[in-house]
XYZ file of C-alpha atoms in Angstrom:
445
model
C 0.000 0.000 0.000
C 2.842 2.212 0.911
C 4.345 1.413 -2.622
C 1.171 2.689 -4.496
C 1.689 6.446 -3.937
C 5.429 6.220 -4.745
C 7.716 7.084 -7.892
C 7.980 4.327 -10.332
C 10.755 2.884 -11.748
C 11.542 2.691 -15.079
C 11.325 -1.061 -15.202
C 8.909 -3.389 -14.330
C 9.597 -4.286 -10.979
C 7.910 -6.698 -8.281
C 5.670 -3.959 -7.052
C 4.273 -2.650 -9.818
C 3.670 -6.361 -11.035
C 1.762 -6.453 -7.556
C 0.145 -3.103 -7.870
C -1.008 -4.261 -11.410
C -3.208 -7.463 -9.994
C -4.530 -4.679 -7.560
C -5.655 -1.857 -9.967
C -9.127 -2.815 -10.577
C -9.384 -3.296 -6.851
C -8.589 -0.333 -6.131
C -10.068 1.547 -8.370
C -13.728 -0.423 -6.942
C -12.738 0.790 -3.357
C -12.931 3.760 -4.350
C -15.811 4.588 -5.973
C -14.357 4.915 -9.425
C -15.749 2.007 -11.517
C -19.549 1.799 -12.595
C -19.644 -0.864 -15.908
C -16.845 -3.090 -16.714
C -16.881 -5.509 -19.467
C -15.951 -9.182 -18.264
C -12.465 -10.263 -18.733
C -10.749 -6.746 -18.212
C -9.876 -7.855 -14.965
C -7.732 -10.144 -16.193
C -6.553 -8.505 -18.881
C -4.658 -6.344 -16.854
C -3.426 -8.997 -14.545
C -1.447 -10.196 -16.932
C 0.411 -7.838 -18.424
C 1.369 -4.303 -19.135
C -1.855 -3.148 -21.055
C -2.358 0.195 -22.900
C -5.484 2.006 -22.691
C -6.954 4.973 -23.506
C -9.275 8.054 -22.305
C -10.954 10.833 -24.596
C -10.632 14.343 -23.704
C -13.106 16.779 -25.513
C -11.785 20.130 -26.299
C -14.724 22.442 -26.353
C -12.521 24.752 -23.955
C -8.768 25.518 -23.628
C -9.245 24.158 -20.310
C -10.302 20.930 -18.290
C -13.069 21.614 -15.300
C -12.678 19.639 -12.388
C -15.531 17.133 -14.125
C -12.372 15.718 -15.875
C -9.811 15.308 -12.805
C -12.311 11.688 -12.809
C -10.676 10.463 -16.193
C -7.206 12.246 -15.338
C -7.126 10.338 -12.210
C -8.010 6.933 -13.687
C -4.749 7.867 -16.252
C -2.692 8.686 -13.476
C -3.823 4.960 -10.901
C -3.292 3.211 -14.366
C 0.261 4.684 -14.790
C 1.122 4.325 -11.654
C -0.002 0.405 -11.725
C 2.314 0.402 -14.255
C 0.107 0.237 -17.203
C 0.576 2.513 -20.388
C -1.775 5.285 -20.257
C -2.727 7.132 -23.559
C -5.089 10.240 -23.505
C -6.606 10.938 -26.553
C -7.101 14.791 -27.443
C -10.343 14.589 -29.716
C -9.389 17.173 -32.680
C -11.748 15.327 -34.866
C -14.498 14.496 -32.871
C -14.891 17.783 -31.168
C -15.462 18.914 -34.767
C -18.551 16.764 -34.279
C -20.109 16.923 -30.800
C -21.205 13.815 -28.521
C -25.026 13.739 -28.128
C -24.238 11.429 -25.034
C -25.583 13.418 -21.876
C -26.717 16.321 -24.255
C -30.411 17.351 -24.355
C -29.540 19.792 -27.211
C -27.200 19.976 -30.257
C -23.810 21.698 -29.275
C -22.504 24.446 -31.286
C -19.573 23.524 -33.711
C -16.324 24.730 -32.935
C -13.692 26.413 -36.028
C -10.607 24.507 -37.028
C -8.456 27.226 -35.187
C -10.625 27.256 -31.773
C -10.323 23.399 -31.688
C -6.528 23.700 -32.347
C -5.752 26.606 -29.303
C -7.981 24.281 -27.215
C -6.259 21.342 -27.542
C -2.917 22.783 -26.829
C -4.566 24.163 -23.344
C -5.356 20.371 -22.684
C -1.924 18.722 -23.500
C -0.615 21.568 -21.424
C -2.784 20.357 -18.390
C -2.172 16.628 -18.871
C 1.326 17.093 -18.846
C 1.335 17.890 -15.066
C -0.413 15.001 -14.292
C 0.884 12.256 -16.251
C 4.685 10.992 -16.714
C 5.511 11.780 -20.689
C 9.119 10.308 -20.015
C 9.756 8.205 -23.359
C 12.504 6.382 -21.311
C 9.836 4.359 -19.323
C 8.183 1.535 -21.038
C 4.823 2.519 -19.610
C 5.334 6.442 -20.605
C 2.122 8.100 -21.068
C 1.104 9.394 -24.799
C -0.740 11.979 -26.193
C -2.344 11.828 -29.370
C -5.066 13.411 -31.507
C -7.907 11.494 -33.707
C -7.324 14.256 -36.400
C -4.476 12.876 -37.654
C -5.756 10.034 -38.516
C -9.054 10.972 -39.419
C -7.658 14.034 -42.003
C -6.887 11.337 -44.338
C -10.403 9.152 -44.322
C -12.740 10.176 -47.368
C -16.868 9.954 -46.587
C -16.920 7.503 -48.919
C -14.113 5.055 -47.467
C -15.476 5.679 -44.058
C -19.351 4.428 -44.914
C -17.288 1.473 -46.802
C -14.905 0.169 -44.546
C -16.305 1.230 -41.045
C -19.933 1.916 -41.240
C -20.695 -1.625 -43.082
C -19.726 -3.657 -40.015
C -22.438 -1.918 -37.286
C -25.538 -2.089 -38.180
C -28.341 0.751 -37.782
C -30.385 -1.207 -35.337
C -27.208 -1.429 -33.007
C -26.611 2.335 -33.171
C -30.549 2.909 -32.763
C -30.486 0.621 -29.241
C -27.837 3.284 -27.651
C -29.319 5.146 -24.353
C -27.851 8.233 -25.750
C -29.507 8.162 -29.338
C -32.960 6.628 -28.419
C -33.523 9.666 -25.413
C -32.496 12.179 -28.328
C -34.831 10.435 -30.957
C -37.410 10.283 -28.664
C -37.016 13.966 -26.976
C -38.149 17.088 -28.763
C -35.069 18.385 -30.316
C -34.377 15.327 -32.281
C -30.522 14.532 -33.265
C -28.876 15.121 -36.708
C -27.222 12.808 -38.555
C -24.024 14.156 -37.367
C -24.662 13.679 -33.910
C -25.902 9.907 -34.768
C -22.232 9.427 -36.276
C -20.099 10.150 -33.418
C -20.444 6.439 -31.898
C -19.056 5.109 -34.940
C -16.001 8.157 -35.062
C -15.337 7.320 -31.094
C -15.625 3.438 -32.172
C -13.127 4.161 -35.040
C -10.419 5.638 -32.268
C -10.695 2.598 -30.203
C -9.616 0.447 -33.437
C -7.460 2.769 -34.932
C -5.700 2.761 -31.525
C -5.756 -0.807 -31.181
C -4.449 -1.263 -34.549
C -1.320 0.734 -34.427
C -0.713 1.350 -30.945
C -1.412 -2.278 -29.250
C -3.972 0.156 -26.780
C -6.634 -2.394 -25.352
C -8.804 -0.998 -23.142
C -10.822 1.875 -23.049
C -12.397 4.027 -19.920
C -14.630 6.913 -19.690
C -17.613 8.533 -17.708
C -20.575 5.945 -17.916
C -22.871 8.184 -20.435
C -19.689 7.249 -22.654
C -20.558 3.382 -22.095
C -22.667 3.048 -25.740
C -19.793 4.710 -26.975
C -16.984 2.881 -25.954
C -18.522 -0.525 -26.437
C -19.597 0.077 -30.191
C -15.247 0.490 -30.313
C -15.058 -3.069 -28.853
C -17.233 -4.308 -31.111
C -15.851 -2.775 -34.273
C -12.117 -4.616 -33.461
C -14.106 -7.673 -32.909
C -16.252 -7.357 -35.847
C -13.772 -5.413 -38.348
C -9.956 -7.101 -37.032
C -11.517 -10.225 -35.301
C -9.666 -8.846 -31.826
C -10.467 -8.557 -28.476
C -10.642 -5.657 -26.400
C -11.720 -4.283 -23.443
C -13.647 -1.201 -21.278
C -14.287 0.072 -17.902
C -16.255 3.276 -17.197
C -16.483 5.536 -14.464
C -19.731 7.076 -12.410
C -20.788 10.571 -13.215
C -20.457 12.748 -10.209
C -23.277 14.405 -8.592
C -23.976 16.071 -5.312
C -25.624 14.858 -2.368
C -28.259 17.974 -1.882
C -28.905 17.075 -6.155
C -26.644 20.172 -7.630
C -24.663 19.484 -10.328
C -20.988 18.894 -9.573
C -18.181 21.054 -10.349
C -20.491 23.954 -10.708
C -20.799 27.157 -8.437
C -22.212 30.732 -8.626
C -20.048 31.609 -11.136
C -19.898 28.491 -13.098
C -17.349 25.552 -13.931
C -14.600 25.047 -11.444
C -11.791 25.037 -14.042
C -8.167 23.707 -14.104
C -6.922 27.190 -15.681
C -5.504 28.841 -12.430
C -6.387 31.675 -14.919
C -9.929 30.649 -15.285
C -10.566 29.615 -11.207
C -8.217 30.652 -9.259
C -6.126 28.363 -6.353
C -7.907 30.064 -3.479
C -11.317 29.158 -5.437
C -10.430 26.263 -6.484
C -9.618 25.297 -2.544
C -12.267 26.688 -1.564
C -14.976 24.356 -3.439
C -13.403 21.736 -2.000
C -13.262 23.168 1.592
C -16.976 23.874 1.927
C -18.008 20.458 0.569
C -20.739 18.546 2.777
C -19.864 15.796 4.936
C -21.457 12.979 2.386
C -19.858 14.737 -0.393
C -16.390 14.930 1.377
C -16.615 11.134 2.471
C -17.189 10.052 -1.292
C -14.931 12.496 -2.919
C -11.941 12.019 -0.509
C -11.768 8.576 -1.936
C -11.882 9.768 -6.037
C -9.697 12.786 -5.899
C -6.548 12.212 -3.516
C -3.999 8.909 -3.262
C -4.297 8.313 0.108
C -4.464 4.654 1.264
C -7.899 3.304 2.121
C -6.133 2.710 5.619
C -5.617 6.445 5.776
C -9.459 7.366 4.234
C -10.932 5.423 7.020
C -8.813 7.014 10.269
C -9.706 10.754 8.616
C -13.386 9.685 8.172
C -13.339 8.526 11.782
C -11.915 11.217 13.117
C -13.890 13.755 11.336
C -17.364 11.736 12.966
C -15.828 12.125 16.232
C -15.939 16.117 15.678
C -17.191 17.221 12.404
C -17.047 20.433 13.636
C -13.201 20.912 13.019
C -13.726 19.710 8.988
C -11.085 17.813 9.584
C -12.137 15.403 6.061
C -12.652 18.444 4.211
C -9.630 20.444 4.862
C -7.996 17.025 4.392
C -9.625 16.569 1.077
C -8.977 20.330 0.288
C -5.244 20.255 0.607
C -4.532 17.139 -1.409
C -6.290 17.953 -4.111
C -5.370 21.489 -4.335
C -1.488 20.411 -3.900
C -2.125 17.731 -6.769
C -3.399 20.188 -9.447
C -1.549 23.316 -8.638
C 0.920 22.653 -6.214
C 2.329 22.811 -2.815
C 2.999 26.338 -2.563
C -0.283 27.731 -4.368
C -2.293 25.644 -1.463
C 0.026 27.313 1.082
C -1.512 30.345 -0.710
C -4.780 29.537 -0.842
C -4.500 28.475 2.779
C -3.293 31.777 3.768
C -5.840 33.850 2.246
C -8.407 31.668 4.265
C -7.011 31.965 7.635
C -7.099 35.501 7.060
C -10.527 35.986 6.313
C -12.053 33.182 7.911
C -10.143 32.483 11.230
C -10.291 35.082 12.990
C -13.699 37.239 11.850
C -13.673 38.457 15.311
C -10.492 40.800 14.968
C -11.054 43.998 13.421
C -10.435 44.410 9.453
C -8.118 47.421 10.644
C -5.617 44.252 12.172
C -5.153 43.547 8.313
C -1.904 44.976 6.736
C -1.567 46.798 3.291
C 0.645 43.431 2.731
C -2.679 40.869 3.959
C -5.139 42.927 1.544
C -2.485 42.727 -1.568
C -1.830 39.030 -1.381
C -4.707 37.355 -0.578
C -5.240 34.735 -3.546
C -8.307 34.510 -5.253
C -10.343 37.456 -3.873
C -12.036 39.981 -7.034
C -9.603 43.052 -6.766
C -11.767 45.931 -8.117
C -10.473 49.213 -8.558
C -12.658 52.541 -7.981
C -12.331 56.170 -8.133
C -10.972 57.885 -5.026
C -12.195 60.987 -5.872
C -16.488 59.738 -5.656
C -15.406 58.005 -2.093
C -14.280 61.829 -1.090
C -17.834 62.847 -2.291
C -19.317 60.049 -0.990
C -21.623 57.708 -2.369
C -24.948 55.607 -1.485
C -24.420 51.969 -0.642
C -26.788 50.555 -3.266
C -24.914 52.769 -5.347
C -21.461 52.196 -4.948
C -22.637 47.693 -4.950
C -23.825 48.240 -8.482
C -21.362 50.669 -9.880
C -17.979 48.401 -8.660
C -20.241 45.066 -10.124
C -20.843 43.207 -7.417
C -24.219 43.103 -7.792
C -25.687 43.252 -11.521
C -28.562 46.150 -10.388
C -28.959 47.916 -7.553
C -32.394 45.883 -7.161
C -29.841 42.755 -6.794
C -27.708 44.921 -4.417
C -30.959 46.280 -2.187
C -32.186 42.764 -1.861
C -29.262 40.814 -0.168
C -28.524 44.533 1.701
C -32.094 43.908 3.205
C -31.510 40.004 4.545
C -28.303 41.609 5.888
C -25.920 39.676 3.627
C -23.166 42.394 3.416
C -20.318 43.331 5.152
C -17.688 45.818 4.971
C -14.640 46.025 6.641
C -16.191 43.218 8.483
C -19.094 45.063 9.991
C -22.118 43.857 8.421
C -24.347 47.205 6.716
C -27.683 47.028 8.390
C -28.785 50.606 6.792
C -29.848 50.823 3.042
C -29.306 54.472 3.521
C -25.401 53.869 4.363
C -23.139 56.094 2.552
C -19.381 54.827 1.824
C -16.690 57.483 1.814
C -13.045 57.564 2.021
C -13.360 57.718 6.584
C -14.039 53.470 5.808
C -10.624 53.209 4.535
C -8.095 50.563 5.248
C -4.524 52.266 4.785
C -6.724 55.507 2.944
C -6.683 52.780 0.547
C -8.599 49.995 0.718
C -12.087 48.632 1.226
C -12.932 44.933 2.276
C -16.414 44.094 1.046
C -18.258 40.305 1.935
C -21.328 38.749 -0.192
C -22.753 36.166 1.670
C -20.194 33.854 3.568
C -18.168 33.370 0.916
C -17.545 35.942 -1.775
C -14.347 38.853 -0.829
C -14.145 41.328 -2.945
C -11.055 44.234 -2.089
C -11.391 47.289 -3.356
C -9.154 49.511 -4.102
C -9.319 53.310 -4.789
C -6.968 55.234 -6.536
């Protein structure tokens, strides 16, 4: 157990050989494997085995929706398996109608080609690219191969071999055929382009299993059965459960939308943060998905965390590996930081914060404002709308009225507060909280 969180070797060595039998086990223990087609098991008992995940680049950025298929990558490496992530240049030219209620807008050649490079940039801090090891990871992209194919030679030598009524008896197609926005023929196509990776990959890179989310299951298994049907082969598939919240929201989202990789995109104090103020059920489920720690070690957190839930022991637990694992030990440290100092100690006055605390706390909105209007003087519901943190001043009367902001620490209990430059930190700064958890620092100049 001890051995599974370490550095591989290059070679094949007794532990990895030992780590391999365990993979699937581990993988079950933790919550990370929903379907599984029989004899993959086995398969990767026995030897080194390649296999692949698709990565869709409709952004220039993963969410935290794909740390799942990173992290099944990263166990399989680190089993000592070959792991291959497959940047989908092709197919995102396509759209998968599997989990989609709608058609997705098509993306331009030169979109798809800036987003992919954002994804290979991403997957390169999480999985070993070192060509010297036999089990190096590998990127590659379906374009290249599929730049080449012809309509015609596609309908000839891949479409004859699965029929319509297998493509028909997909979960993904018949809820689109049978909803109201229908699904075009390009849509319908994609299981037999994602089915066409699988052989193509099995073909010319040995690659034998494939994994995904579990609305990719139709998809995946149409690829088995086009190298059984089409190169008389056998390969195999596991897939992963789609992750939802216990109180039913969607996961990965917030207020402000998709918790993103891109440090640019979500920063690391945000980014900590989600995880931080995850519920208990969540936090016992996720702790398990999205760190390495043994099950021996899961188990003694989850424990102690019962014992006194009040201390979030699981969550800040949870919240510091995988903050460290996606953008490193000293952005946590960071992100850490900037939450003692506005969370630890709400008692002490905002004035105990120096010009140093305001400037480098991570991941609070830094707006800038005009000194000048603060030496006039403004209204509250005003000065909310006018530095956006509220998108009307109807927005920024309403939370004002169920007493839901604070500035300077010192909640604003009268709508007919005026903010001038006397509420300056330093003659510089003002410290402004939305709800418990949005910071905002202004700045006037």
């Amino acid at each position: 157990i001890q051995l599974y969180g370490a550095a591989l070797p290059h070679s094949l060595t007794f532990a990895q050989n030992f780590l391999r039998m365990n993979l699937i086990e581990e993988l079950q223990w933790r919550g990370m494997i929903q379907d599984i087609m029989p004899g993959t098991e086995d398969q990767l008992k026995k030897e080194m085995t390649s296999g692949y995940i698709g990565f869709d680049p409709t952004s220039d950025s993963l969410h935290i929706g794909s740390l799942v298929p990173i992290l099944l990558l990263v166990h399989m490496q680190r089993a000592g398996h070959k792991p291959y992530a497959l940047v989908g240049g092709a197919t995102g030219m396509v759209g998968d109608p599997s989990g989609k209620s709608e058609e997705r807008n098509l993306l331009s050649e030169e979109t798809l080609q800036n987003n992919q490079a954002g994804v290979k940039k991403q997957l390169e801090k999480f999985l070993d690219f070192d060509t010297s090891r036999s089990n190096a990871a590998v990127m590659v992209n379906n374009y290249d191969w599929f730049k080449e194919i012809g309509f015609l030679s596609f309908i000839r030598d891949v479409g004859k071999h699965i029929t319509v009524n297998y493509m028909m008896a997909k979960d993904s197609v018949k809820k689109r055929i049978e909803g109201d926005t229908g699904l075009s023929f390009t849509e319908f196509t994609y299981q037999l382009i994602q089915g066409y990776d699988f052989y193509w990959l099995y073909q010319h890179k040995n690659c034998k299993l494939q994994m995904g989310g579990s609305d990719q299951w139709g998809n995946i298994t149409t690829g088995t059965e086009l190298i059984r049907r089409k190169a008389g082969g056998e390969a195999f598939a596991f897939t992963c459960p789609l992750l939802t919240k216990s109180d039913g929201g969607k996961f990965g989202k917030t207020e402000k939308g998709n918790v993103w990789l891109d440090p640019e995109k979500t920063s690391p104090y945000q980014f900590y943060q989600f995880w931080l103020n995850a519920g208990d059920e969540d936090a016992k489920k996720w702790i398990k998905i999205f760190t390495f720690l043994t099950k021996t070690a899961v188990n003694e957190i989850i424990a102690a965390h019962n014992t006194d839930a009040s201390k979030r022991l699981l969550q800040k637990t949870l919240a510091k590996e995988i903050t460290t694992f996606v953008h490193g030990e000293e952005e946590y440290n960071k992100a850490l930081e900037t939450t003692e100092k506005l969370f630890a100690n709400q008692s002490a006055p905002a004035e105990s914060l120096s010009v140093e605390d305001l400037e480098s706390m991570e991941g609070v909105v830094k707006v800038e404002f005009s000194l000048s209007k603060l030496e006039e003087g403004t209204d509250i519901i005003s000065f909310l709308a006018e530095i956006a943190i509220f998108p009307s001043k109807g927005e920024a009367r309403k939370m004002l009225q169920n007493g839901g902001v604070s500035i300077n620490r010192k909640k604003v209990e009268d709508l007919q507060s005026v903010v001038n430059k006397s509420l300056l930190l330093h003659g510089q700064y003002l410290l402004i909280q939305k709800g418990k958890k949005n910071y905002y620092l202004v700045k006037a100049n």
